């Protein structure tokens, strides 16, 4: 292959995320403060393993997977979004439909519930 043809050739890398199982107490570490917060989004069980996107106005979307969270004898389902700059965020039901708006503080973990 000629050098110009090689320069035009792009390599595509598949991005695969590991399938994670349930998490137990103390398995998520969140660093908050100095303008950085986190969000714990409680969801119904039927959203288990779904990726839920979140975005702050003017910033690209990011996502987190809903996972089973075991706390003592209780089982809950939640997506955790660490390291979020303080601000107002949109949670996305699908690529074009907002589900809710949440405000993340830069000094604490914000907890919100997925809307029905």
Tab-separated table of N, CA and C in Angstrom, residues 9-95:
chain	number	residue	atom	x	y	z
A	9	UNK	N	-6.008	5.472	5.487
A	9	UNK	CA	-6.629	4.309	6.111
A	9	UNK	C	-6.809	4.565	7.595
A	10	UNK	N	-7.997	4.343	8.080
A	10	UNK	CA	-8.281	4.515	9.503
A	10	UNK	C	-8.447	3.161	10.148
A	11	UNK	N	-7.983	3.067	11.349
A	11	UNK	CA	-8.185	1.859	12.125
A	11	UNK	C	-9.348	2.109	13.067
A	12	UNK	N	-10.305	1.221	13.063
A	12	UNK	CA	-11.462	1.342	13.936
A	12	UNK	C	-11.295	0.345	15.075
A	13	UNK	N	-11.398	0.829	16.289
A	13	UNK	CA	-11.271	-0.017	17.466
A	13	UNK	C	-12.648	-0.179	18.101
A	14	UNK	N	-13.045	-1.400	18.320
A	14	UNK	CA	-14.324	-1.643	18.993
A	14	UNK	C	-14.156	-1.332	20.474
A	15	UNK	N	-15.149	-0.710	21.052
A	15	UNK	CA	-15.120	-0.365	22.471
A	15	UNK	C	-16.091	-1.291	23.192
A	16	UNK	N	-15.538	-2.148	24.018
A	16	UNK	CA	-16.368	-3.081	24.770
A	16	UNK	C	-16.183	-2.806	26.251
A	17	UNK	N	-17.288	-2.616	26.952
A	17	UNK	CA	-17.218	-2.415	28.383
A	17	UNK	C	-17.502	-3.737	29.072
A	18	UNK	N	-16.800	-3.956	30.154
A	18	UNK	CA	-16.978	-5.196	30.904
A	18	UNK	C	-18.376	-5.242	31.507
A	19	UNK	N	-18.967	-6.395	31.486
A	19	UNK	CA	-20.276	-6.603	32.114
A	19	UNK	C	-20.041	-6.799	33.601
A	20	UNK	N	-20.525	-5.871	34.404
A	20	UNK	CA	-20.299	-5.930	35.829
A	20	UNK	C	-21.511	-6.503	36.537
A	21	UNK	N	-21.260	-7.250	37.581
A	21	UNK	CA	-22.337	-7.835	38.368
A	21	UNK	C	-22.769	-6.884	39.465
A	22	UNK	N	-23.556	-7.392	40.415
A	22	UNK	CA	-24.033	-6.561	41.519
A	22	UNK	C	-22.866	-6.008	42.326
A	23	UNK	N	-23.077	-4.848	42.923
A	23	UNK	CA	-22.046	-4.280	43.786
A	23	UNK	C	-22.522	-4.338	45.225
A	24	UNK	N	-21.573	-4.465	46.112
A	24	UNK	CA	-21.881	-4.541	47.533
A	24	UNK	C	-21.525	-3.244	48.233
A	25	UNK	N	-21.722	-3.195	49.533
A	25	UNK	CA	-21.422	-1.992	50.298
A	25	UNK	C	-19.945	-1.613	50.168
A	26	UNK	N	-19.682	-0.324	50.008
A	26	UNK	CA	-18.317	0.170	49.972
A	26	UNK	C	-17.581	-0.087	48.674
A	27	UNK	N	-18.275	-0.543	47.621
A	27	UNK	CA	-17.578	-0.872	46.377
A	27	UNK	C	-17.495	0.302	45.405
A	28	UNK	N	-18.113	1.436	45.742
A	28	UNK	CA	-18.050	2.624	44.895
A	28	UNK	C	-17.421	3.739	45.723
A	29	UNK	N	-16.335	4.306	45.203
A	29	UNK	CA	-15.664	5.402	45.883
A	29	UNK	C	-15.924	6.681	45.084
A	30	UNK	N	-16.408	7.699	45.764
A	30	UNK	CA	-16.722	8.962	45.105
A	30	UNK	C	-15.909	10.078	45.751
A	31	UNK	N	-15.235	10.855	44.931
A	31	UNK	CA	-14.438	11.973	45.386
A	31	UNK	C	-15.212	13.247	45.082
A	32	UNK	N	-15.709	13.925	46.119
A	32	UNK	CA	-16.494	15.134	45.909
A	32	UNK	C	-15.851	16.309	46.639
A	33	UNK	N	-16.139	17.497	46.145
A	33	UNK	CA	-15.616	18.715	46.749
A	33	UNK	C	-14.872	19.528	45.710
A	34	UNK	N	-14.612	20.767	46.025
A	34	UNK	CA	-13.887	21.625	45.109
A	34	UNK	C	-14.596	21.838	43.786
A	35	UNK	N	-15.926	21.840	43.825
A	35	UNK	CA	-16.696	22.046	42.601
A	35	UNK	C	-17.057	20.779	41.858
A	36	UNK	N	-16.652	19.617	42.405
A	36	UNK	CA	-16.966	18.329	41.775
A	36	UNK	C	-17.899	17.537	42.671
A	37	UNK	N	-18.991	17.051	42.078
A	37	UNK	CA	-19.948	16.243	42.818
A	37	UNK	C	-20.150	14.908	42.142
A	38	UNK	N	-21.174	14.214	42.555
A	38	UNK	CA	-21.527	12.920	41.986
A	38	UNK	C	-23.040	12.781	42.054
A	39	UNK	N	-23.558	11.861	41.248
A	39	UNK	CA	-24.996	11.598	41.230
A	39	UNK	C	-25.236	10.109	41.378
A	40	UNK	N	-26.132	9.750	42.276
A	40	UNK	CA	-26.643	8.384	42.377
A	40	UNK	C	-28.086	8.455	41.909
A	41	UNK	N	-28.375	7.745	40.820
A	41	UNK	CA	-29.706	7.744	40.229
A	41	UNK	C	-30.380	6.422	40.544
A	42	UNK	N	-31.345	6.444	41.467
A	42	UNK	CA	-32.108	5.239	41.801
A	42	UNK	C	-33.105	4.958	40.690
A	43	UNK	N	-33.225	3.680	40.319
A	43	UNK	CA	-34.102	3.292	39.219
A	43	UNK	C	-34.924	2.073	39.606
A	44	UNK	N	-35.981	1.795	38.845
A	44	UNK	CA	-36.700	0.535	39.046
A	44	UNK	C	-35.845	-0.632	38.526
A	45	UNK	N	-36.155	-1.818	38.998
A	45	UNK	CA	-35.401	-3.019	38.629
A	45	UNK	C	-35.422	-3.296	37.130
A	46	UNK	N	-36.485	-2.898	36.433
A	46	UNK	CA	-36.558	-3.205	35.002
A	46	UNK	C	-35.552	-2.419	34.160
A	47	UNK	N	-34.844	-1.473	34.777
A	47	UNK	CA	-33.788	-0.759	34.059
A	47	UNK	C	-32.406	-1.363	34.304
A	48	UNK	N	-32.347	-2.477	35.030
A	48	UNK	CA	-31.067	-3.136	35.307
A	48	UNK	C	-30.282	-3.354	34.012
A	49	UNK	N	-29.020	-2.939	34.026
A	49	UNK	CA	-28.057	-3.070	32.923
A	49	UNK	C	-28.263	-2.070	31.788
A	50	UNK	N	-29.231	-1.209	31.900
A	50	UNK	CA	-29.436	-0.189	30.866
A	50	UNK	C	-28.438	0.949	31.064
A	51	UNK	N	-27.952	1.492	29.969
A	51	UNK	CA	-27.086	2.666	29.994
A	51	UNK	C	-27.982	3.903	29.976
A	52	UNK	N	-27.789	4.785	30.936
A	52	UNK	CA	-28.561	6.028	30.976
A	52	UNK	C	-27.590	7.188	30.786
A	53	UNK	N	-27.884	8.006	29.780
A	53	UNK	CA	-27.029	9.149	29.469
A	53	UNK	C	-27.423	10.367	30.292
A	54	UNK	N	-26.410	11.207	30.533
A	54	UNK	CA	-26.593	12.453	31.275
A	54	UNK	C	-25.742	13.510	30.576
A	55	UNK	N	-26.221	14.753	30.608
A	55	UNK	CA	-25.417	15.826	30.008
A	55	UNK	C	-25.664	17.131	30.727
A	56	UNK	N	-24.635	17.950	30.749
A	56	UNK	CA	-24.723	19.308	31.251
A	56	UNK	C	-24.772	20.207	30.024
A	57	UNK	N	-25.529	21.293	30.076
A	57	UNK	CA	-25.655	22.159	28.907
A	57	UNK	C	-24.280	22.565	28.388
A	58	UNK	N	-24.093	22.383	27.077
A	58	UNK	CA	-22.842	22.750	26.432
A	58	UNK	C	-21.737	21.721	26.554
A	59	UNK	N	-22.003	20.608	27.214
A	59	UNK	CA	-20.986	19.561	27.395
A	59	UNK	C	-21.466	18.267	26.739
A	60	UNK	N	-20.543	17.402	26.341
A	60	UNK	CA	-20.957	16.139	25.744
A	60	UNK	C	-21.641	15.229	26.771
A	61	UNK	N	-22.436	14.316	26.269
A	61	UNK	CA	-23.110	13.358	27.148
A	61	UNK	C	-22.116	12.328	27.668
A	62	UNK	N	-22.436	11.819	28.828
A	62	UNK	CA	-21.728	10.672	29.372
A	62	UNK	C	-22.799	9.686	29.819
A	63	UNK	N	-22.410	8.493	30.200
A	63	UNK	CA	-23.411	7.503	30.582
A	63	UNK	C	-22.912	6.658	31.739
A	64	UNK	N	-23.847	5.972	32.352
A	64	UNK	CA	-23.543	5.008	33.395
A	64	UNK	C	-24.551	3.873	33.280
A	65	UNK	N	-24.106	2.698	33.657
A	65	UNK	CA	-24.979	1.527	33.581
A	65	UNK	C	-25.698	1.325	34.904
A	66	UNK	N	-26.991	1.054	34.831
A	66	UNK	CA	-27.767	0.705	36.019
A	66	UNK	C	-27.300	-0.675	36.468
A	67	UNK	N	-27.022	-0.782	37.753
A	67	UNK	CA	-26.578	-2.051	38.306
A	67	UNK	C	-27.325	-2.356	39.589
A	68	UNK	N	-27.397	-3.629	39.893
A	68	UNK	CA	-27.956	-4.056	41.165
A	68	UNK	C	-26.988	-3.645	42.268
A	69	UNK	N	-27.515	-3.029	43.308
A	69	UNK	CA	-26.705	-2.584	44.453
A	69	UNK	C	-27.251	-3.258	45.700
A	70	UNK	N	-26.421	-4.006	46.376
A	70	UNK	CA	-26.845	-4.718	47.591
A	70	UNK	C	-26.346	-3.976	48.814
A	71	UNK	N	-27.279	-3.593	49.663
A	71	UNK	CA	-26.963	-2.908	50.897
A	71	UNK	C	-27.641	-3.686	52.016
A	72	UNK	N	-26.854	-4.436	52.772
A	72	UNK	CA	-27.419	-5.319	53.789
A	72	UNK	C	-28.309	-6.348	53.112
A	73	UNK	N	-29.528	-6.477	53.579
A	73	UNK	CA	-30.455	-7.434	52.980
A	73	UNK	C	-31.295	-6.818	51.862
A	74	UNK	N	-31.096	-5.517	51.624
A	74	UNK	CA	-31.875	-4.829	50.593
A	74	UNK	C	-31.180	-4.880	49.244
A	75	UNK	N	-31.992	-4.944	48.194
A	75	UNK	CA	-31.492	-4.869	46.822
A	75	UNK	C	-32.116	-3.636	46.181
A	76	UNK	N	-31.258	-2.778	45.620
A	76	UNK	CA	-31.721	-1.581	44.919
A	76	UNK	C	-31.033	-1.556	43.571
A	77	UNK	N	-31.507	-0.694	42.695
A	77	UNK	CA	-30.910	-0.535	41.369
A	77	UNK	C	-30.578	0.935	41.184
A	78	UNK	N	-29.362	1.189	40.699
A	78	UNK	CA	-28.935	2.575	40.550
A	78	UNK	C	-27.813	2.681	39.529
A	79	UNK	N	-27.733	3.864	38.926
A	79	UNK	CA	-26.589	4.253	38.102
A	79	UNK	C	-25.829	5.297	38.902
A	80	UNK	N	-24.509	5.213	38.876
A	80	UNK	CA	-23.676	6.156	39.620
A	80	UNK	C	-22.830	6.954	38.631
A	81	UNK	N	-22.866	8.255	38.774
A	81	UNK	CA	-22.115	9.166	37.915
A	81	UNK	C	-21.102	9.906	38.793
A	82	UNK	N	-19.838	9.484	38.779
A	82	UNK	CA	-18.827	10.151	39.600
A	82	UNK	C	-18.238	11.360	38.885
A	83	UNK	N	-17.539	12.179	39.616
A	83	UNK	CA	-16.732	13.266	39.049
A	83	UNK	C	-17.503	14.207	38.121
A	84	UNK	N	-18.667	14.661	38.561
A	84	UNK	CA	-19.451	15.606	37.758
A	84	UNK	C	-19.189	17.031	38.236
A	85	UNK	N	-18.810	17.925	37.323
A	85	UNK	CA	-18.717	19.334	37.724
A	85	UNK	C	-20.102	19.814	38.187
A	86	UNK	N	-20.122	20.651	39.195
A	86	UNK	CA	-21.389	21.177	39.690
A	86	UNK	C	-22.164	21.817	38.550
A	87	UNK	N	-23.480	21.593	38.547
A	87	UNK	CA	-24.308	22.206	37.514
A	87	UNK	C	-25.635	21.508	37.357
A	88	UNK	N	-26.366	21.938	36.349
A	88	UNK	CA	-27.682	21.375	36.038
A	88	UNK	C	-27.502	20.363	34.906
A	89	UNK	N	-28.023	19.170	35.101
A	89	UNK	CA	-27.861	18.064	34.161
A	89	UNK	C	-29.206	17.553	33.667
A	90	UNK	N	-29.222	17.113	32.426
A	90	UNK	CA	-30.389	16.447	31.848
A	90	UNK	C	-30.121	14.954	31.819
A	91	UNK	N	-31.083	14.179	32.324
A	91	UNK	CA	-31.065	12.720	32.195
A	91	UNK	C	-31.873	12.386	30.953
A	92	UNK	N	-31.363	11.470	30.122
A	92	UNK	CA	-31.993	11.172	28.845
A	92	UNK	C	-32.680	9.816	28.873
A	93	UNK	N	-33.973	9.821	28.512
A	93	UNK	CA	-34.753	8.578	28.427
A	93	UNK	C	-34.318	7.754	27.212
A	94	UNK	N	-34.014	8.451	26.117
A	94	UNK	CA	-33.509	7.846	24.882
A	94	UNK	C	-32.687	8.935	24.193
A	95	UNK	N	-32.147	8.702	23.005
A	95	UNK	CA	-31.270	9.710	22.398
A	95	UNK	C	-31.875	11.100	22.209
